[in-house]
mmCIF file of C-alpha atoms in Angstrom:
data_model
loop_
_atom_site.group_PDB
_atom_site.id
_atom_site.type_symbol
_atom_site.label_atom_id
_atom_site.label_comp_id
_atom_site.label_asym_id
_atom_site.label_seq_id
_atom_site.Cartn_x
_atom_site.Cartn_y
_atom_site.Cartn_z
ATOM 1 C CA ILE A 1155 -20.776 -0.914 2.746
ATOM 2 C CA ALA A 1156 -20.719 0.891 5.783
ATOM 3 C CA GLY A 1157 -17.972 2.531 7.238
ATOM 4 C CA ILE A 1158 -14.349 2.231 5.725
ATOM 5 C CA THR A 1159 -12.599 -0.400 2.741
ATOM 6 C CA GLN A 1160 -9.481 -1.206 2.961
ATOM 7 C CA ALA A 1161 -8.158 -2.787 0.104
ATOM 8 C CA PRO A 1162 -5.587 -6.093 -0.290
ATOM 9 C CA THR A 1163 -5.799 -6.977 2.874
ATOM 10 C CA SER A 1164 -1.966 -7.993 2.804
ATOM 11 C CA GLN A 1165 0.196 -8.448 0.128
ATOM 12 C CA ILE A 1166 3.557 -9.400 0.214
ATOM 13 C CA LEU A 1167 6.240 -7.437 -2.898
ATOM 14 C CA ALA A 1168 9.258 -7.628 -5.123
ATOM 15 C CA ALA A 1169 11.216 -4.561 -4.210
ATOM 16 C CA GLY A 1170 11.122 -1.559 -7.286
ATOM 17 C CA ARG A 1171 7.659 -2.637 -7.082
ATOM 18 C CA ARG A 1172 5.030 -0.514 -7.856
ATOM 19 C CA MET A 1173 1.724 -0.736 -5.263
ATOM 20 C CA THR A 1174 -2.247 0.853 -5.025
ATOM 21 C CA LEU A 1175 -3.334 0.251 -1.698
ATOM 22 C CA ARG A 1176 -6.848 1.637 -2.336
ATOM 23 C CA CYS A 1177 -9.310 2.786 0.992
ATOM 24 C CA THR A 1178 -13.563 3.431 -0.184
ATOM 25 C CA GLN A 1179 -15.345 5.251 2.980
ATOM 26 C CA ASP A 1180 -19.518 5.766 2.497
ATOM 27 C CA MET A 1181 -19.549 8.093 5.318
ATOM 28 C CA ARG A 1182 -19.380 10.836 3.878
ATOM 29 C CA HIS A 1183 -16.515 12.244 5.136
ATOM 30 C CA ASN A 1184 -14.432 15.106 4.003
ATOM 31 C CA ALA A 1185 -11.080 14.006 5.673
ATOM 32 C CA MET A 1186 -9.163 11.290 4.426
ATOM 33 C CA TYR A 1187 -5.668 9.903 6.776
ATOM 34 C CA TRP A 1188 -2.819 7.405 5.627
ATOM 35 C CA TYR A 1189 -1.198 5.980 8.488
ATOM 36 C CA ARG A 1190 1.656 3.431 9.293
ATOM 37 C CA GLN A 1191 1.832 1.752 11.954
ATOM 38 C CA ASP A 1192 5.448 -0.584 13.308
ATOM 39 C CA LEU A 1193 5.532 -2.277 16.244
ATOM 40 C CA GLY A 1194 6.667 -0.444 19.266
ATOM 41 C CA LEU A 1195 5.943 2.605 17.549
ATOM 42 C CA GLY A 1196 3.015 5.042 17.675
ATOM 43 C CA LEU A 1197 0.958 5.358 13.858
ATOM 44 C CA ARG A 1198 2.618 7.690 11.409
ATOM 45 C CA LEU A 1199 0.604 9.592 9.770
ATOM 46 C CA ILE A 1200 1.323 9.521 5.542
ATOM 47 C CA HIS A 1201 -0.752 11.781 4.545
ATOM 48 C CA TYR A 1202 -3.803 13.368 3.865
ATOM 49 C CA SER A 1203 -6.798 14.501 3.149
ATOM 50 C CA ASN A 1204 -8.898 17.429 3.655
ATOM 51 C CA THR A 1205 -11.205 17.134 1.691
ATOM 52 C CA ALA A 1206 -11.697 16.280 -2.158
ATOM 53 C CA GLY A 1207 -9.319 17.694 -4.504
ATOM 54 C CA THR A 1208 -6.370 18.483 -1.690
ATOM 55 C CA THR A 1209 -4.167 16.253 -0.426
ATOM 56 C CA GLY A 1210 -1.500 17.128 2.508
ATOM 57 C CA LYS A 1211 2.324 15.622 3.663
ATOM 58 C CA GLY A 1212 1.560 14.183 7.364
ATOM 59 C CA GLU A 1213 5.233 12.923 9.017
ATOM 60 C CA VAL A 1214 6.662 10.224 6.635
ATOM 61 C CA PRO A 1215 5.545 11.075 3.426
ATOM 62 C CA ASP A 1216 8.946 10.083 0.676
ATOM 63 C CA GLY A 1217 8.166 6.693 -0.976
ATOM 64 C CA TYR A 1218 4.025 7.867 -0.727
ATOM 65 C CA SER A 1219 2.053 9.915 -2.757
ATOM 66 C CA VAL A 1220 -1.458 10.242 -2.475
ATOM 67 C CA SER A 1221 -4.397 11.388 -3.964
ATOM 68 C CA ARG A 1222 -7.758 12.779 -4.118
ATOM 69 C CA ALA A 1223 -10.470 13.201 -6.988
ATOM 70 C CA ASN A 1224 -13.620 12.226 -5.626
ATOM 71 C CA THR A 1225 -15.070 11.353 -1.555
ATOM 72 C CA ASP A 1226 -15.138 8.131 -1.491
ATOM 73 C CA ASP A 1227 -11.279 7.156 -2.490
ATOM 74 C CA PHE A 1228 -8.558 7.697 -1.021
ATOM 75 C CA PRO A 1229 -5.543 5.430 -2.741
ATOM 76 C CA LEU A 1230 -1.671 5.342 -1.849
ATOM 77 C CA THR A 1231 0.629 4.180 -4.577
ATOM 78 C CA LEU A 1232 4.123 3.340 -3.720
ATOM 79 C CA ALA A 1233 5.985 4.406 -6.985
ATOM 80 C CA SER A 1234 8.535 1.909 -6.113
ATOM 81 C CA ALA A 1235 8.952 -0.637 -2.913
ATOM 82 C CA VAL A 1236 11.769 -0.922 -0.469
ATOM 83 C CA PRO A 1237 11.739 -3.176 2.552
ATOM 84 C CA SER A 1238 11.536 -0.284 4.877
ATOM 85 C CA GLN A 1239 8.146 0.014 3.875
ATOM 86 C CA THR A 1240 7.122 -3.271 4.979
ATOM 87 C CA SER A 1241 4.340 -2.139 7.871
ATOM 88 C CA VAL A 1242 0.287 -1.869 8.357
ATOM 89 C CA TYR A 1243 -0.783 0.716 6.675
ATOM 90 C CA PHE A 1244 -4.194 2.214 7.855
ATOM 91 C CA CYS A 1245 -6.725 4.352 5.581
ATOM 92 C CA ALA A 1246 -9.364 6.621 8.561
ATOM 93 C CA SER A 1247 -11.459 9.059 7.872
ATOM 94 C CA SER A 1248 -12.871 12.619 9.313
ATOM 95 C CA ALA A 1249 -15.845 14.221 8.979
ATOM 96 C CA GLY A 1250 -15.006 17.563 10.400
ATOM 97 C CA THR A 1251 -13.614 19.652 13.692
ATOM 98 C CA GLY A 1252 -14.595 18.395 17.565
ATOM 99 C CA GLU A 1253 -15.666 15.777 18.107
ATOM 100 C CA SER A 1254 -17.617 15.100 15.056
ATOM 101 C CA GLY A 1255 -13.314 15.215 14.076
ATOM 102 C CA THR A 1256 -13.211 11.692 15.246
ATOM 103 C CA GLN A 1257 -11.332 9.465 13.248
ATOM 104 C CA TYR A 1258 -12.642 6.331 12.249
ATOM 105 C CA PHE A 1259 -9.987 4.045 10.223
ATOM 106 C CA GLY A 1260 -10.316 1.044 8.174
ATOM 107 C CA PRO A 1261 -9.149 -2.665 8.932
ATOM 108 C CA GLY A 1262 -6.416 -2.293 7.670
ATOM 109 C CA THR A 1263 -3.621 -3.506 4.529
ATOM 110 C CA ARG A 1264 -0.680 -5.711 5.875
ATOM 111 C CA LEU A 1265 2.153 -5.013 3.833
ATOM 112 C CA THR A 1266 5.601 -7.252 3.081
ATOM 113 C CA VAL A 1267 8.746 -5.489 1.250
ATOM 114 C CA LEU A 1268 11.193 -8.446 0.386
ATOM 115 C CA GLY B 1109 9.303 18.520 19.365
ATOM 116 C CA GLN B 1110 5.734 16.593 20.120
ATOM 117 C CA ASN B 1111 5.642 13.963 22.451
ATOM 118 C CA ILE B 1112 3.577 11.509 23.819
ATOM 119 C CA ASP B 1113 3.936 9.114 26.664
ATOM 120 C CA GLN B 1114 2.451 6.032 27.520
ATOM 121 C CA PRO B 1115 2.939 3.067 29.516
ATOM 122 C CA THR B 1116 4.795 0.298 26.876
ATOM 123 C CA GLU B 1117 2.579 -2.481 28.870
ATOM 124 C CA MET B 1118 0.382 -2.655 32.226
ATOM 125 C CA THR B 1119 -1.115 -5.984 33.304
ATOM 126 C CA ALA B 1120 -4.582 -6.131 35.783
ATOM 127 C CA THR B 1121 -6.156 -9.058 36.914
ATOM 128 C CA GLU B 1122 -9.938 -9.525 35.531
ATOM 129 C CA GLY B 1123 -13.007 -7.293 37.779
ATOM 130 C CA ALA B 1124 -10.341 -5.151 39.002
ATOM 131 C CA ILE B 1125 -9.446 -1.525 37.889
ATOM 132 C CA VAL B 1126 -6.859 -0.477 35.931
ATOM 133 C CA GLN B 1127 -5.680 3.336 35.230
ATOM 134 C CA ILE B 1128 -3.593 4.202 32.196
ATOM 135 C CA ASN B 1129 -1.713 7.249 31.937
ATOM 136 C CA CYS B 1130 -0.642 9.973 28.752
ATOM 137 C CA THR B 1131 1.181 12.684 29.548
ATOM 138 C CA TYR B 1132 1.636 15.564 25.685
ATOM 139 C CA GLN B 1133 4.171 18.286 24.615
ATOM 140 C CA THR B 1134 2.567 19.080 21.191
ATOM 141 C CA SER B 1135 2.412 22.393 19.218
ATOM 142 C CA GLY B 1136 -1.175 23.114 20.378
ATOM 143 C CA PHE B 1137 -4.177 21.355 22.071
ATOM 144 C CA ASN B 1138 -7.417 20.843 20.032
ATOM 145 C CA GLY B 1139 -8.286 17.641 22.289
ATOM 146 C CA LEU B 1140 -7.045 13.810 23.144
ATOM 147 C CA PHE B 1141 -7.974 10.814 21.478
ATOM 148 C CA TRP B 1142 -8.881 7.265 23.270
ATOM 149 C CA TYR B 1143 -8.223 4.116 21.795
ATOM 150 C CA GLN B 1144 -7.908 0.496 21.412
ATOM 151 C CA GLN B 1145 -7.089 -1.639 19.410
ATOM 152 C CA HIS B 1146 -7.077 -5.402 19.817
ATOM 153 C CA ALA B 1147 -4.285 -7.479 18.144
ATOM 154 C CA GLY B 1148 -5.213 -7.921 14.614
ATOM 155 C CA GLU B 1149 -7.459 -4.860 14.289
ATOM 156 C CA ALA B 1150 -8.571 -1.275 13.567
ATOM 157 C CA PRO B 1151 -8.476 1.138 16.456
ATOM 158 C CA THR B 1152 -11.947 2.250 17.238
ATOM 159 C CA PHE B 1153 -12.751 5.319 19.818
ATOM 160 C CA LEU B 1154 -13.213 4.767 23.082
ATOM 161 C CA SER B 1155 -13.134 8.532 23.980
ATOM 162 C CA TYR B 1156 -12.978 12.303 23.438
ATOM 163 C CA ASN B 1157 -11.718 14.676 25.693
ATOM 164 C CA VAL B 1158 -11.080 18.974 25.298
ATOM 165 C CA LEU B 1159 -11.939 20.325 27.806
ATOM 166 C CA ASP B 1160 -10.272 19.886 32.428
ATOM 167 C CA GLY B 1161 -11.870 17.015 34.168
ATOM 168 C CA LEU B 1162 -13.600 13.918 33.662
ATOM 169 C CA GLU B 1163 -15.343 12.307 31.506
ATOM 170 C CA GLU B 1164 -17.438 9.074 31.929
ATOM 171 C CA LYS B 1165 -18.929 5.806 29.252
ATOM 172 C CA GLY B 1166 -19.908 2.724 31.111
ATOM 173 C CA ARG B 1167 -17.336 1.002 32.467
ATOM 174 C CA PHE B 1168 -14.678 3.636 30.510
ATOM 175 C CA SER B 1169 -12.766 6.999 31.720
ATOM 176 C CA SER B 1170 -10.888 9.225 30.264
ATOM 177 C CA PHE B 1171 -9.896 12.142 32.452
ATOM 178 C CA LEU B 1172 -8.010 15.740 31.241
ATOM 179 C CA SER B 1173 -6.455 17.834 32.968
ATOM 180 C CA ARG B 1174 -4.254 21.248 30.809
ATOM 181 C CA SER B 1175 -2.429 22.224 32.441
ATOM 182 C CA LYS B 1176 0.211 19.554 33.890
ATOM 183 C CA GLY B 1177 0.039 17.510 29.862
ATOM 184 C CA TYR B 1178 -1.941 15.042 31.598
ATOM 185 C CA SER B 1179 -5.077 12.743 30.006
ATOM 186 C CA TYR B 1180 -6.066 8.534 31.783
ATOM 187 C CA LEU B 1181 -8.088 6.331 30.421
ATOM 188 C CA LEU B 1182 -9.983 3.919 33.210
ATOM 189 C CA LEU B 1183 -11.266 1.241 32.652
ATOM 190 C CA LYS B 1184 -13.343 -0.360 36.086
ATOM 191 C CA GLU B 1185 -15.056 -4.176 35.860
ATOM 192 C CA LEU B 1186 -12.035 -5.535 33.720
ATOM 193 C CA GLN B 1187 -13.134 -7.696 31.187
ATOM 194 C CA MET B 1188 -11.059 -10.343 29.363
ATOM 195 C CA LYS B 1189 -11.904 -8.912 26.395
ATOM 196 C CA ASP B 1190 -10.514 -5.882 27.955
ATOM 197 C CA SER B 1191 -6.859 -7.017 26.788
ATOM 198 C CA ALA B 1192 -5.811 -5.249 24.229
ATOM 199 C CA SER B 1193 -3.489 -2.123 23.344
ATOM 200 C CA TYR B 1194 -4.673 1.840 24.415
ATOM 201 C CA LEU B 1195 -3.793 4.531 22.455
ATOM 202 C CA CYS B 1196 -3.689 7.875 22.701
ATOM 203 C CA ALA B 1197 -3.917 11.019 20.745
ATOM 204 C CA VAL B 1198 -3.810 14.723 20.648
ATOM 205 C CA ARG B 1199 -4.713 16.248 17.689
ATOM 206 C CA ASP B 1200 -2.112 19.988 17.320
ATOM 207 C CA SER B 1201 -2.503 22.958 15.959
ATOM 208 C CA ASN B 1202 -2.550 21.523 12.592
ATOM 209 C CA TYR B 1203 -6.023 19.806 13.953
ATOM 210 C CA GLN B 1204 -3.698 16.351 12.507
ATOM 211 C CA LEU B 1205 -3.327 13.435 15.307
ATOM 212 C CA ILE B 1206 -0.740 12.492 17.015
ATOM 213 C CA TRP B 1207 -0.424 9.139 18.940
ATOM 214 C CA GLY B 1208 1.746 7.557 21.685
ATOM 215 C CA ALA B 1209 2.630 3.865 21.178
ATOM 216 C CA GLY B 1210 0.201 1.622 22.229
ATOM 217 C CA THR B 1211 -0.048 0.659 25.876
ATOM 218 C CA LYS B 1212 -0.496 -2.630 25.909
ATOM 219 C CA LEU B 1213 -3.277 -3.825 28.526
ATOM 220 C CA ILE B 1214 -3.510 -7.839 29.991
ATOM 221 C CA ILE B 1215 -5.658 -8.853 31.868
ATOM 222 C CA LYS B 1216 -5.024 -12.231 33.704
ATOM 223 C CA PRO B 1217 -8.095 -13.718 35.540
#
């Protein structure tokens, strides 16, 4: 693989169910991010990780959790999904600061919570 | 609070030039990014500005004025494939990206 992959591509989920969105990168980037994108709004940061073993909260972290056990993987878990979590979720990664801090995005997961 | 403003939608003609503006108010500044996003796809990186002035990359150029909190993306010789949303993002003092809502660019033949 080259770049960032996300799974699943799309998912319809019943409210109250638990769901993990997967994200894997092969660029050996230190930093990884999870965003949600809703119509009419900018990308909003959910959680981030500056390096393996560390995570931080973004702008909209409630209802979501993440882990970063290694450099490549950064899963996002919805413990008990609610309809307001219906969105497109993008995972991204970056190498460092300056222009090398450019974030590169996975293809996204379209999630519908009913 | 932090804020990025860009027009919601713009229309231009194939072969023409279009300028997409972005104004920002953020806590700190560590660079400004422009991304392109086609419908149903992920954002892809276009340009990065950290110093005042113009950066040119082929048909695309990006300008930054830090004192005015202002940037623009200039697209020349427009092609139909340029129809997309263009996202402006500023990296703040915490090195996190603050995103505008994006400008949907419609290209007409």
